[in-house]
Short mmCIF file of C-alpha atoms in Angstrom, two decimals:
data_model
loop_
_atom_site.label_atom_id
_atom_site.label_comp_id
_atom_site.label_asym_id
_atom_site.label_seq_id
_atom_site.Cartn_x
_atom_site.Cartn_y
_atom_site.Cartn_z
CA MET A 124 99.43 114.87 -84.91
CA PRO A 125 98.14 115.27 -88.69
CA MET A 126 95.10 113.06 -89.58
CA LYS A 127 95.04 110.93 -92.60
CA ARG A 128 92.76 112.22 -95.41
CA THR A 129 91.59 110.19 -98.45
CA ILE A 130 89.47 111.71 -101.39
CA ARG A 131 87.28 109.12 -103.34
CA GLU A 132 88.08 109.42 -106.98
CA THR A 133 85.28 110.35 -109.25
CA ILE A 134 84.01 107.80 -111.59
CA HIS A 135 84.79 109.27 -115.03
CA GLU A 136 82.80 107.11 -117.45
CA PRO A 137 83.66 107.59 -121.33
CA TYR A 138 80.18 107.51 -122.36
CA SER A 139 76.82 108.79 -120.87
CA LEU A 140 73.50 107.11 -121.10
CA HIS A 141 71.47 110.14 -119.92
CA ASP A 142 68.52 110.96 -121.74
CA MET A 143 68.84 107.71 -123.96
CA ASN A 144 65.90 105.40 -124.61
CA VAL A 145 67.10 101.56 -123.45
CA ILE A 146 64.78 99.41 -125.70
CA ALA A 147 66.51 95.99 -124.93
CA LEU A 148 68.00 94.04 -122.13
CA GLU A 149 69.45 90.77 -123.51
CA VAL A 150 70.79 88.01 -121.27
CA ASP A 151 73.62 85.70 -122.25
CA GLY A 152 74.58 83.42 -119.55
CA ASP A 153 75.88 85.89 -116.79
CA THR A 154 76.24 88.75 -119.27
CA LEU A 155 73.61 91.49 -119.57
CA VAL A 156 73.72 93.65 -122.94
CA MET A 157 71.77 97.01 -122.67
CA ARG A 158 70.61 98.56 -125.99
CA THR A 159 69.73 102.18 -126.61
CA GLN A 160 67.63 103.53 -129.37
CA SER A 161 70.35 106.00 -130.23
CA GLY A 162 73.67 104.96 -129.10
CA MET A 163 75.59 106.70 -126.33
CA VAL A 164 77.06 110.32 -125.87
CA GLU A 165 80.79 110.58 -125.29
CA THR A 166 81.80 112.54 -122.38
CA THR A 167 84.52 114.58 -123.39
CA PRO A 168 84.59 117.21 -126.71
CA PRO A 169 83.34 116.94 -129.31
CA TYR A 170 80.70 115.14 -127.29
CA GLY A 171 79.51 112.66 -130.28
CA GLN A 172 76.79 110.30 -130.40
CA PRO A 173 78.10 106.86 -131.64
CA ASP A 174 75.94 104.07 -131.97
CA GLY A 175 76.83 101.33 -129.59
CA TYR A 176 75.56 99.39 -126.38
CA VAL A 177 76.70 98.15 -122.79
CA GLU A 178 77.75 95.25 -121.69
CA PHE A 179 77.74 94.10 -117.92
CA HIS A 180 79.72 91.12 -117.38
CA ASN A 181 79.36 88.29 -114.40
CA VAL A 182 75.78 89.55 -113.23
CA LYS A 183 74.61 88.36 -110.11
CA TRP A 184 70.93 87.86 -110.89
CA ASP A 185 69.87 87.19 -107.41
CA TYR A 186 70.86 90.98 -106.45
CA SER A 187 69.85 92.81 -109.34
CA TYR A 188 66.43 94.35 -109.29
CA VAL A 189 63.73 96.66 -111.11
CA TYR A 190 61.68 98.74 -109.12
CA ILE A 191 58.41 99.80 -110.98
CA LEU A 192 56.70 102.98 -109.28
CA ASN A 193 53.66 104.85 -110.28
CA ILE A 194 53.89 108.44 -111.15
CA THR A 195 53.29 110.62 -108.37
CA ALA A 196 54.64 114.20 -109.60
CA ASN A 197 57.44 115.18 -107.40
CA GLU A 198 56.20 113.85 -103.78
CA GLY A 199 53.55 112.10 -101.98
CA GLU A 200 52.65 108.48 -101.48
CA PHE A 201 53.40 105.86 -104.48
CA GLN A 202 52.68 102.27 -105.25
CA GLY A 203 55.14 99.81 -106.95
CA GLN A 204 56.52 96.44 -107.32
CA LYS A 205 60.30 95.15 -107.09
CA LEU A 206 61.26 92.31 -109.60
CA TRP A 207 64.11 90.37 -110.06
CA LEU A 208 65.70 92.10 -113.09
CA LYS A 209 65.74 88.58 -114.91
CA THR A 210 62.28 88.25 -114.36
CA PHE A 211 61.35 91.91 -115.74
CA ILE A 212 63.65 90.76 -118.73
CA ASP A 213 61.97 87.58 -119.25
CA HIS A 214 58.42 88.84 -119.27
CA ALA A 215 58.45 92.74 -120.49
CA GLY A 216 57.94 92.29 -124.07
CA SER A 217 58.48 95.85 -125.70
CA PHE A 218 59.40 98.81 -123.47
CA GLY A 219 61.35 101.96 -123.56
CA PHE A 220 63.17 103.03 -120.70
CA SER A 221 64.30 106.86 -120.56
CA VAL A 222 67.73 107.29 -118.50
CA MET A 223 67.37 110.36 -116.19
CA ASP A 224 70.17 109.45 -113.96
CA SER A 225 73.04 106.92 -113.54
CA THR A 226 74.90 105.89 -110.46
CA TYR A 227 78.09 103.67 -110.15
CA GLY A 228 79.25 102.05 -107.45
CA PHE A 229 81.17 99.19 -105.95
CA ASN A 230 80.08 96.15 -108.15
CA GLN A 231 76.99 98.12 -109.01
CA SER A 232 75.30 100.15 -111.54
CA LYS A 233 71.88 102.09 -111.13
CA PHE A 234 69.88 103.70 -113.43
CA SER A 235 66.69 105.82 -112.75
CA GLY A 236 64.18 107.19 -115.43
CA TYR A 237 60.79 106.46 -116.64
CA LEU A 238 59.46 103.18 -118.19
CA SER A 239 57.01 102.95 -121.03
CA MET A 240 55.41 99.76 -121.57
CA ASN A 241 51.89 98.67 -122.01
CA ARG A 242 50.91 102.10 -123.19
CA GLY A 243 51.74 103.72 -119.87
CA VAL A 244 54.47 105.68 -118.41
CA CYS A 245 55.89 105.23 -114.75
CA GLU A 246 59.06 105.93 -112.86
CA CYS A 247 61.60 103.14 -112.67
CA ASN A 248 65.12 102.33 -110.87
CA ILE A 249 67.00 99.27 -112.53
CA GLU A 250 69.98 98.14 -110.21
CA ILE A 251 72.36 95.69 -112.02
CA TYR A 252 74.75 93.88 -109.38
CA HIS A 253 78.01 92.62 -111.71
CA GLU A 254 81.07 91.36 -110.41
CA GLY A 255 82.74 91.76 -113.92
CA ASP A 256 83.33 94.93 -116.07
CA MET A 257 80.88 97.47 -117.30
CA VAL A 258 82.08 97.73 -120.88
CA PHE A 259 80.68 100.35 -123.37
CA VAL A 260 80.77 99.01 -127.00
CA GLU A 261 81.00 101.48 -129.82
CA GLU A 262 79.84 100.28 -133.12
#
């Protein structure tokens, strides 16, 4: 008897934030706006780079976090802290977050990269739990 096989569909995002520098995270109720320094990159030819930002709707703040880690090269022990995303946004002030990787799953968007803040650089992961849409807005 044949077994049922199901292949997970790949998530095809219309824009990439890879190598983009996030310069602002803005909160409006349960909506989060992520602004980058130089827009976003189209993932289909001709791979333009329009100005724009990303909206996350119906964000669940109790399940959204920022992990700030010290730099340890490629391996070894590290120290860090886990913050509510909203707490980070409220207290961060001026920062830059260079996106190196993004992962999308059920109701979650995760970004890893390097955080520049207070004259220092460290590894950072941002986890956004949102029950609404992730919307790329081209300006």
